[in-house]
Coordinates of C-alpha atoms and ligand atoms in Angstrom, one line a residue:
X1 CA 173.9 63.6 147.1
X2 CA 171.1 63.1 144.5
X3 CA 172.2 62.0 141.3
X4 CA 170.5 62.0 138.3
X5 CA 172.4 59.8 134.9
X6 CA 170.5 59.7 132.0
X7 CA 171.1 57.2 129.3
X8 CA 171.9 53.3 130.7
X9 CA 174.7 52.4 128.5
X10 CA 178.7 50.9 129.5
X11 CA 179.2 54.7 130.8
X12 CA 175.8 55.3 132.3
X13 CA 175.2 52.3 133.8
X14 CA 178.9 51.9 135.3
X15 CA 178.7 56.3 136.8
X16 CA 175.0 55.8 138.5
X17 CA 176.3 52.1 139.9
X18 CA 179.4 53.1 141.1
X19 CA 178.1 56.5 142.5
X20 CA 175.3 55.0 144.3
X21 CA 178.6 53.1 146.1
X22 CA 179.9 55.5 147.8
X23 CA 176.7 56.5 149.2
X24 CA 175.2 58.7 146.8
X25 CA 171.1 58.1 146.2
X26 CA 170.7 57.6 142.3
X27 CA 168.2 57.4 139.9
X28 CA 169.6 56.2 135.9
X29 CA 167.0 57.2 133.1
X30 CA 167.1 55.7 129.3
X31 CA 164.5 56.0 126.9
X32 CA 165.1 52.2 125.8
X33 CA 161.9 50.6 128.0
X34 CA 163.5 47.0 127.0
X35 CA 166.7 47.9 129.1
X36 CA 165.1 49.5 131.9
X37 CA 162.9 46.9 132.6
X38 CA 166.1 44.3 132.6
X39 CA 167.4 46.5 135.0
X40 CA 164.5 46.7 137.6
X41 CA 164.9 43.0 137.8
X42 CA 168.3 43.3 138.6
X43 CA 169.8 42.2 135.1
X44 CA 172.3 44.2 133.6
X45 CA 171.4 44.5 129.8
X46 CA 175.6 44.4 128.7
X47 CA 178.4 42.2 130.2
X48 CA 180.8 44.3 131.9
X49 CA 182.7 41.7 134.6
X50 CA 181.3 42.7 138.1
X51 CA 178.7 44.8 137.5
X52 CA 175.7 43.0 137.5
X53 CA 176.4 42.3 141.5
X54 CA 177.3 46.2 141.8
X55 CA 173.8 47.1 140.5
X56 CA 172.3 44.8 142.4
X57 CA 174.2 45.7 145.7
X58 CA 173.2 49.4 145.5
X59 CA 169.1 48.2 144.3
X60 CA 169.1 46.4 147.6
X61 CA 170.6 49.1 149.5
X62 CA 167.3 51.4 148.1
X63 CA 170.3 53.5 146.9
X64 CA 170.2 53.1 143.3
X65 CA 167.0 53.0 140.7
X66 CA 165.9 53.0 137.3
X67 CA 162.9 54.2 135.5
X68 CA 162.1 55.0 131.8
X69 CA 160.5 58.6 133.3
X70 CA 163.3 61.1 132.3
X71 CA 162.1 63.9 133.2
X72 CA 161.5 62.5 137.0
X73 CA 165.4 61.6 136.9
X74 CA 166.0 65.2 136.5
X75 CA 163.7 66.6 139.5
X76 CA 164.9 63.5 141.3
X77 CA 168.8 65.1 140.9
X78 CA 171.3 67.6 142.2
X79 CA 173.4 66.7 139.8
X80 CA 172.7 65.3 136.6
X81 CA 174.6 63.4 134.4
X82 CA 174.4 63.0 130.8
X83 CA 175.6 59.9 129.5
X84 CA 173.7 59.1 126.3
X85 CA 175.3 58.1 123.0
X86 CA 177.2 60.3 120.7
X87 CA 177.4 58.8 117.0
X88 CA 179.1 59.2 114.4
X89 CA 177.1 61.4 111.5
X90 CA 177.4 60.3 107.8
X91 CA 180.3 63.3 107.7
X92 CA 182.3 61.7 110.5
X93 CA 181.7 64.2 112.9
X94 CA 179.5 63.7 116.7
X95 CA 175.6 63.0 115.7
X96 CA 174.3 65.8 118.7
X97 CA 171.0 64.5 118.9
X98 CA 170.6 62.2 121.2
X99 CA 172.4 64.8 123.9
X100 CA 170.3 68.0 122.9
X101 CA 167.0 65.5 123.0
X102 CA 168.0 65.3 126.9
X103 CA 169.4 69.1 127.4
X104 CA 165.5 69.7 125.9
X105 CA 164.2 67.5 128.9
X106 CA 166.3 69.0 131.8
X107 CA 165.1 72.3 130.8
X108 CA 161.4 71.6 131.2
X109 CA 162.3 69.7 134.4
X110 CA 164.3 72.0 136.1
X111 CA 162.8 72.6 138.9
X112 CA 165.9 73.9 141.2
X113 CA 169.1 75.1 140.3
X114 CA 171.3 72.3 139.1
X115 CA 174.8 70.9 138.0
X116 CA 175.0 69.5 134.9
X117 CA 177.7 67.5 133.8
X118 CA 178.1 66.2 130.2
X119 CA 179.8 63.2 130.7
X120 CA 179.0 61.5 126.6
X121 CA 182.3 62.5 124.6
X122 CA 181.0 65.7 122.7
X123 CA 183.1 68.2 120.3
X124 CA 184.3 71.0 121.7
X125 CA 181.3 73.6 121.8
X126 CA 179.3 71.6 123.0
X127 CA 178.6 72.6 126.7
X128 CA 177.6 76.0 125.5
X129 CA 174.9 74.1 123.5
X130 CA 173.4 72.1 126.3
X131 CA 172.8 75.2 128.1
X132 CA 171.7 77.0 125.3
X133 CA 169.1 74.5 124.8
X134 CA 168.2 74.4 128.1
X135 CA 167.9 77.8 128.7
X136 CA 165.4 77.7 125.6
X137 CA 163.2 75.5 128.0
X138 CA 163.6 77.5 131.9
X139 CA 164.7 80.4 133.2
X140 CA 165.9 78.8 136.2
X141 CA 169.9 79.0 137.2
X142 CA 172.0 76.3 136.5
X143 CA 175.7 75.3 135.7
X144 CA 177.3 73.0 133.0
X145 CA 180.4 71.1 133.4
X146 CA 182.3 69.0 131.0
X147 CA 183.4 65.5 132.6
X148 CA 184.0 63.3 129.8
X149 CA 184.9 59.4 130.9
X150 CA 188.2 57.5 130.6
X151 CA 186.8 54.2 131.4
X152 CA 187.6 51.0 129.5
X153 CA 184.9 48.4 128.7
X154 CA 186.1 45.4 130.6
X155 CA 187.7 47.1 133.2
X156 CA 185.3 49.8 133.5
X157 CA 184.8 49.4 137.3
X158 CA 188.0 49.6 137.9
X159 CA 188.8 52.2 136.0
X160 CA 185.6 54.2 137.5
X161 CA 186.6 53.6 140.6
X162 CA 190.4 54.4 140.3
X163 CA 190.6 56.5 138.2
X164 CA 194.2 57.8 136.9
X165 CA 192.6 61.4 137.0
X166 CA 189.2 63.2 136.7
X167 CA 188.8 65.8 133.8
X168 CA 186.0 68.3 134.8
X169 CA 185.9 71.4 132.6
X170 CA 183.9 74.2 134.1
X171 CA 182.6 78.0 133.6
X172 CA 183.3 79.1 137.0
X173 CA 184.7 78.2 140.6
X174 CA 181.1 77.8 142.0
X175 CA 180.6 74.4 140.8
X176 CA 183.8 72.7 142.3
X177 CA 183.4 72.0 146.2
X178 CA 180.2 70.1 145.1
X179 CA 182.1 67.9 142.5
X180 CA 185.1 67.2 144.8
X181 CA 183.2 66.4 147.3
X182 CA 181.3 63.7 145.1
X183 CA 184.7 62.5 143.5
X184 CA 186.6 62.4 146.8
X185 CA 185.9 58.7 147.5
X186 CA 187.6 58.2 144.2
X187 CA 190.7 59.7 144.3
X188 CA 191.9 59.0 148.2
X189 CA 195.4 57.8 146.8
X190 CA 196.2 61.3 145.3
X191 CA 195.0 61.1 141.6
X192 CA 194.0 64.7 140.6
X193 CA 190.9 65.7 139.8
X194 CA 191.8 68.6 137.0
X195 CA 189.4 71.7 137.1
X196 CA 190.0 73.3 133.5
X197 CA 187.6 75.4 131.0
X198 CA 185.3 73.9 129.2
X199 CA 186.5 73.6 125.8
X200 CA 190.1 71.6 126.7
X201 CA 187.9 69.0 128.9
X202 CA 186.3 68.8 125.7
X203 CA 189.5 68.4 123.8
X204 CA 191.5 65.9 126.4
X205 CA 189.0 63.7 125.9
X206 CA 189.0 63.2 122.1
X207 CA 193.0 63.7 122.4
X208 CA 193.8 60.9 125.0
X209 CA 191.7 58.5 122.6
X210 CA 193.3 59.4 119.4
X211 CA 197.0 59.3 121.0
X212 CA 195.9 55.7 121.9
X213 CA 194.7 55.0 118.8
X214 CA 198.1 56.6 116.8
X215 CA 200.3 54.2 119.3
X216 CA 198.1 51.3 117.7
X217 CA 198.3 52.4 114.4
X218 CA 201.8 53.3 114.2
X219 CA 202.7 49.7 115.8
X220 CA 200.7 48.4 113.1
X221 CA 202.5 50.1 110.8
X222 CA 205.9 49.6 112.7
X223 CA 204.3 45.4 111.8
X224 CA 204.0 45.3 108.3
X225 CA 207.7 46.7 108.2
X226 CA 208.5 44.1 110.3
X227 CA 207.5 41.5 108.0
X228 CA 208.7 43.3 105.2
X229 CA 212.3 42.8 106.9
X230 CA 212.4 39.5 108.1
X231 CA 212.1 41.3 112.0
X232 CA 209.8 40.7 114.7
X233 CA 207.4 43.1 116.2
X234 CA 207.4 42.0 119.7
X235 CA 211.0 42.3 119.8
X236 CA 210.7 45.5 118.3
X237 CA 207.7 46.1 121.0
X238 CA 209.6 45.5 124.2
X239 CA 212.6 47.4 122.7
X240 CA 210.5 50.5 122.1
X241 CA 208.6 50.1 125.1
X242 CA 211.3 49.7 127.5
X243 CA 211.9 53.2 127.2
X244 CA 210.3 55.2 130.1
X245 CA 209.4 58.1 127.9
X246 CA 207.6 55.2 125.6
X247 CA 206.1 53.1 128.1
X248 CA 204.9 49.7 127.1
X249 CA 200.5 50.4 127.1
X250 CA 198.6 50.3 123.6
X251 CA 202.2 49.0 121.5
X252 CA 200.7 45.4 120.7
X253 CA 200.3 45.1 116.6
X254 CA 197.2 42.9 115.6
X255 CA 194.3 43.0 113.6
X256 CA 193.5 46.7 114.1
X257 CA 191.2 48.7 117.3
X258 CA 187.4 48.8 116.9
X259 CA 184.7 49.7 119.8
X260 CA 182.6 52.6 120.4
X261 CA 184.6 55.1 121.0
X262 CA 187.9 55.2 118.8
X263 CA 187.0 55.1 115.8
X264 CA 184.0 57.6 115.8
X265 CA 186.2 59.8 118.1
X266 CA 189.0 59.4 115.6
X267 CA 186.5 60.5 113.2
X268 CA 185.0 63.5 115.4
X269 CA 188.6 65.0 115.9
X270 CA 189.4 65.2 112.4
X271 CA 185.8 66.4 111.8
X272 CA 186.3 69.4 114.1
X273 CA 189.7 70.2 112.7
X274 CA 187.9 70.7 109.5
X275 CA 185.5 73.0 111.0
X276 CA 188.3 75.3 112.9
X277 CA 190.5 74.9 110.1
X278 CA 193.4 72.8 111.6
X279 CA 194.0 69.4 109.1
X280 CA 193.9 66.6 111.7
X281 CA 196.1 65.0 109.4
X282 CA 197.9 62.5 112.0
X283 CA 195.0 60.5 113.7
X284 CA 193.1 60.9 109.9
X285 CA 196.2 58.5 109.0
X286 CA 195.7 56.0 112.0
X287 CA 192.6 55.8 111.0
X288 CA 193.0 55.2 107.1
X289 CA 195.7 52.5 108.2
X290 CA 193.3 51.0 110.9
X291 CA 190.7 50.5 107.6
X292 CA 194.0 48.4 106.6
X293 CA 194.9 46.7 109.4
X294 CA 191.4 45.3 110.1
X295 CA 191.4 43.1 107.0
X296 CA 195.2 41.7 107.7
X297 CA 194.0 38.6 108.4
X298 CA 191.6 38.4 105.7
X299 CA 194.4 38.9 103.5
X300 CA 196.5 36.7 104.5
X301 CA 193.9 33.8 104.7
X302 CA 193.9 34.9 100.5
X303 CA 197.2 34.6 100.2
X304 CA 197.0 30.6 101.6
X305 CA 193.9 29.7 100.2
X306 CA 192.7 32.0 97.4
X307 CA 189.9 34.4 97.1
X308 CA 187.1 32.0 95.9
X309 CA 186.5 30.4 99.6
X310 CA 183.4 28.3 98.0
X311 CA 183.5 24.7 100.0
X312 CA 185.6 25.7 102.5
X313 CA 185.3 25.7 106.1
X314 CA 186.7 28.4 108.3
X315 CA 186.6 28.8 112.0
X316 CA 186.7 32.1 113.9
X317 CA 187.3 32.7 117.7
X318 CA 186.8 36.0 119.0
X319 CA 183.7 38.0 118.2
X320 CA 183.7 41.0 120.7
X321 CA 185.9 43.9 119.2
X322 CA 187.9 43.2 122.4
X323 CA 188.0 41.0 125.6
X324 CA 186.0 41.6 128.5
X325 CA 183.2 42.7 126.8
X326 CA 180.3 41.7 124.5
X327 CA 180.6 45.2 122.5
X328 CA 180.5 44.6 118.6
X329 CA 180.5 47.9 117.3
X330 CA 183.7 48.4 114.7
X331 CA 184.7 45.1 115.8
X332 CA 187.0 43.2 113.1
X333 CA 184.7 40.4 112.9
X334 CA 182.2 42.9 111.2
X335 CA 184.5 43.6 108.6
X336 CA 186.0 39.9 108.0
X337 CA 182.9 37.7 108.9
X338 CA 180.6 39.3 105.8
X339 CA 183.5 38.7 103.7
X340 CA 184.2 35.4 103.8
X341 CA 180.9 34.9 103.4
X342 CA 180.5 36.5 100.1
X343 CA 183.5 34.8 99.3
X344 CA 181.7 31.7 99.6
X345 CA 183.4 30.0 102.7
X346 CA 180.7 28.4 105.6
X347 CA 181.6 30.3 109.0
X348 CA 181.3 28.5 112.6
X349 CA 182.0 31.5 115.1
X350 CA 183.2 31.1 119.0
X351 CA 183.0 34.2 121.6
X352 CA 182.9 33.6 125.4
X353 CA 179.9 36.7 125.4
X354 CA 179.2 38.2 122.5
X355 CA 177.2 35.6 120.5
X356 CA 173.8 37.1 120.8
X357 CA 174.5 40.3 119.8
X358 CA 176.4 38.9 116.8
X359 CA 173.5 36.4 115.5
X360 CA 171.9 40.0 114.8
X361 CA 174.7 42.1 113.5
X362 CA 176.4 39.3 111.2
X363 CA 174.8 37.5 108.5
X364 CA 172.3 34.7 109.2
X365 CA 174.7 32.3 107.6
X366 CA 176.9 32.4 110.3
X367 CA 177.0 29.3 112.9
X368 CA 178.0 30.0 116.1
X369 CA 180.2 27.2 118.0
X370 CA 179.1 26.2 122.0
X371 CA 183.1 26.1 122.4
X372 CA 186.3 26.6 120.6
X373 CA 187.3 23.7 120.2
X374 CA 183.9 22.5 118.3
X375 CA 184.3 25.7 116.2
X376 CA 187.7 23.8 114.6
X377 CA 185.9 20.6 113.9
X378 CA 186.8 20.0 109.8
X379 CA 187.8 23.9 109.1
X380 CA 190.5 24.8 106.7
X381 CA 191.6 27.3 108.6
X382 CA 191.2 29.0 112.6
X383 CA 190.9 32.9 112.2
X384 CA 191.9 35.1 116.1
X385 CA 190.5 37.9 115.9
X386 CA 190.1 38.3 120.6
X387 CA 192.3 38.5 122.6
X388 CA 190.2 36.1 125.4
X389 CA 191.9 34.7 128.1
X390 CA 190.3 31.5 127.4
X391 CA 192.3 31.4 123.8
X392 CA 195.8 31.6 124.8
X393 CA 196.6 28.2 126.4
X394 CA 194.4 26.5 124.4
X395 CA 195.2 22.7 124.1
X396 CA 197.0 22.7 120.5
X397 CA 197.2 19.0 120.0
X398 CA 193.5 18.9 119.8
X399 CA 192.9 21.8 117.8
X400 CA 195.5 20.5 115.3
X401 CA 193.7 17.4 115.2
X402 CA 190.1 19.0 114.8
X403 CA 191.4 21.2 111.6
X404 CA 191.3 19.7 108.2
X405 CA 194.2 21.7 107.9
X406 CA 196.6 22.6 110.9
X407 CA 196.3 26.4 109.4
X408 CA 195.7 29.4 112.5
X409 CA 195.8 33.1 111.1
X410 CA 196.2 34.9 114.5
X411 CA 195.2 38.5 114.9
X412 CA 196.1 38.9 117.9
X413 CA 199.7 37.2 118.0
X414 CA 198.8 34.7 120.9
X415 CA 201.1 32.0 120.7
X416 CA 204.9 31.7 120.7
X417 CA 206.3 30.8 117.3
X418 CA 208.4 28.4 118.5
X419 CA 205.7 26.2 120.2
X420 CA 203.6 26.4 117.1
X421 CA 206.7 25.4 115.0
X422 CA 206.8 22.2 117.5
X423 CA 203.2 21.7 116.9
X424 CA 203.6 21.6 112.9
X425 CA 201.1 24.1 112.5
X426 CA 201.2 26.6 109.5
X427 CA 200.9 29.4 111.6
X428 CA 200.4 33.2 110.3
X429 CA 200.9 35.8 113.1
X430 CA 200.8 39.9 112.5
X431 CA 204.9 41.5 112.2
X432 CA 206.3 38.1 113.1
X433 CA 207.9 35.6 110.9
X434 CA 205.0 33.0 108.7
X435 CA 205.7 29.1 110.6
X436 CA 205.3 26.3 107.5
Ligands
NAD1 P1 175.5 53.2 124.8 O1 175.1 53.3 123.4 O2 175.9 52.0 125.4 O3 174.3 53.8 125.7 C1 173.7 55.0 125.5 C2 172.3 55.0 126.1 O4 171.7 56.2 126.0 C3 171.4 53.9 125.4 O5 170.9 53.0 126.4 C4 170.2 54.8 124.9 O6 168.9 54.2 124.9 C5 170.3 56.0 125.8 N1 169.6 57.2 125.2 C6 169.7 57.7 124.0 N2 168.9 58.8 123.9 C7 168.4 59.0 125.1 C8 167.5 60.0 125.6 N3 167.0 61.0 124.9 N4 167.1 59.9 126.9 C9 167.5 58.9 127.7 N5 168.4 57.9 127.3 C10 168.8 58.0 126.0 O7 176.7 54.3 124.9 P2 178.0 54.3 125.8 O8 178.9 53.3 125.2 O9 177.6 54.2 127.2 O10 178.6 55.7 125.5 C11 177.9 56.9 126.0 C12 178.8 58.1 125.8 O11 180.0 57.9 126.6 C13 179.3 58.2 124.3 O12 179.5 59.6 124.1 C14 180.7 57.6 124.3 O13 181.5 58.1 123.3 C15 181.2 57.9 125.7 N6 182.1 57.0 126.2 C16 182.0 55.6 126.1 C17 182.9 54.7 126.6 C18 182.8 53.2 126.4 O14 183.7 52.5 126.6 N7 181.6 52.7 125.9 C19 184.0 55.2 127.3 C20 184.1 56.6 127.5 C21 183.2 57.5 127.0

């Protein structure tokens, strides 16, 4: 089939390499000329594990292209696929614009009758607004689908490729032969592929994130109870999670989510609650206490060493709002990093892949650490704020001996308490009992 996916992001970039996979011919679009031309030379402009080699598997196999041309992508396509950002507006709900800019471009390129699939997270009412601007532009026939995209950054190939089921919201039957036929490869071990209407597509998407995000924030919540009590979370945890109407996913307390997508979807669902009149009250919670959570660590680095940081020396490992990736946006480091600064303290950063795009989101005071070990060199204290694989067998003699102090506040609650007792560390950990 010929696929058109327009916008080159983690959810672009992943759809046009893994379609061009199973044998599809693809052509990906974006508007950013920097990225596109890092992609014609067979460098993927994010770090997702494994798909550099995908991208350039399917460019070798003439299958799979890139070009900054947009509305060529369209002619080029069957089937298009929108996959450009959506967001957040200063009112919390889904900025439109970057998704009605391309529905504008499909309609003066229309030049057969076409599928297409909105595949960016969008408010319900959406679809009928892609083809209302496209109709604006042609009167040639076309459909729209909703398709919105579970995929995880970090595991987003995976996930693309086994799916746990395909959400595709349509107006009528006519569309669905084409898309089974281009999901099949996909769902060979039985997953469904839902056919729904439009609007709940719409909906699933924005409600499967914001249950995930009330699981983290509950937990959280569930945490500083925990503490409060003298109990222990991860006890608690596998307790709760043991229970096969619980499950055990998305029930680890820490330092709070970030990314691109819960918070701003968070934020959207409440947003169109206000607008149809229903108050989103329960995910507006998870995300006031998320706000919270995200500065737990900062908080208790005050309680140990004051607010006035002036002089002191404090180490950070974990940049990326989670492992896997080198996304930054609503990662906790945002929040914490500028505050310690403007508390005085000197911050030396580690992150396995997210150090570029950090030395242009945090402040230029930050120093950035070639490993984590030399990030511990003389600090007062070592923050966690992700998860990395790399950070949770680290060698604790030699950290301990690095620190001026043998202080970790850990975000992510690594390390057993006992060990860390052993080790004669002052050790802070999130619903779990302080080590002195
Ligand atoms: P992103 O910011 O990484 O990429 C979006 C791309 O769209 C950018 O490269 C941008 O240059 C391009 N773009 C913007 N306007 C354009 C235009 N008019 N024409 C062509 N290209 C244009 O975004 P992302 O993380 O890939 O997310 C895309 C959508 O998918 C969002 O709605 C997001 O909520 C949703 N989503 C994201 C994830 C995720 O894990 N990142 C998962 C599921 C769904």
């Amino acid at each position: 089939m010929r696929i058109g996916v327009i916008g080159t992001g983690y959810v672009g970039l992943v759809v046009g390499a893994c379609l061009a996979e199973t044998g599809n011919h693809v052509v990906c679009a974006d508007i950013d000329k920097t990225k596109i031309k890092s992609l014609n030379k067979g460098r993927s402009p994010i770090y997702e594990p494994g798909l550099e080699s995908l991208l350039n598997h399917n460019i070798s196999g003439n299958r799979l292209s890139f070009t900054t041309d947009v509305g060529a992508c369209v002619e080029h396509a069957e089937v298009v696929f929108i996959a450009v950002g959506t967001p957040p507006g200063e009112d919390g709900s889904a900025d439109l614009k970057h998704v009605l800019a391309v529905a504008e471009t499909i309609g003066k390129h229309l030049n057969d009758e076409k599928i297409i699939i909105t595949k960016s997270t969008v408010p319900v009412g959406t679809a009928a607004k892609v083809r209302g601007t496209i109709e604006r532009f042609s009167s040639q026939q076309f459909s729209v689908c909703s398709n919105p995209e579970f995929l995880k950054e970090g595991d987003a190939i995976e996930d693309f490729m086994k799916p746990d089921r395909i959400v595709i919201g349509i107006e009528s039957d006519k569309v669905e032969s084409t898309l089974e036929e281009l999901y099949h490869p996909f769902v060979r071990s039985g997953n469904p592929i839902l056919f729904m209407d439009i609007a709940s597509a719409e909906i699933t998407k924005y409600a499967a994130n914001a249950m995930l995000a009330v699981r983290i924030s509950f937990m959280n919540q569930i945490a500083a109870l925990c503490e409060a009590a003298g109990a222990d979370v991860d006890q608690v945890r596998k307790g709760v999670g043991s229970d096969s109407r619980i499950g055990p996913a998305f029930l680890h307390a820490g330092s709070g989510y970030g990314g691109s997508c819960f918070p701003k979807d968070v934020s959207a669902l409440v947003h169109i609650g206000d607008e149809l009149g229903i108050d989103m009250s329960i995910p507006r919670t998870a995300q006031e206490w998320n706000e919270y959570q995200k500065e737990v660590v900062l908080r208790k680095l005050s309680n140990e060493l004051g607010d006035d940081l002036t002089g002191r020396k404090i180490a950070i490992w974990g940049l990326s709002f989670k492992p896997g990736t080198d996304d930054l946006r609503e990662a906790t480091s945002l929040s914490i990093i500028p505050k310690l600064i403007e508390r005085g303290a000197q911050v030396i950063a580690h992150d396995p892949q997210a150090v570029e795009l950090a030395r242009k989101a945090l402040p230029p005071e930050v120093g950035y650490a070639t490993d984590e070990y030399s990030a511990c060199k003389e600090a007062d204290a070592l923050l966690i704020l992700t998860e990395w694989l790399q950070y949770r067998r680290p060698d604790l003699s030699r950290i301990k001996s690095l620190l001026k102090h043998p202080l970790i506040i850990d975000g992510r609650n690594l390390f057993n308490i006992a060990r860390m007792e052993k080790h004669g560390f002052t050790y802070l950990s999130v619903g779990r009992r302080d080590v002195r």
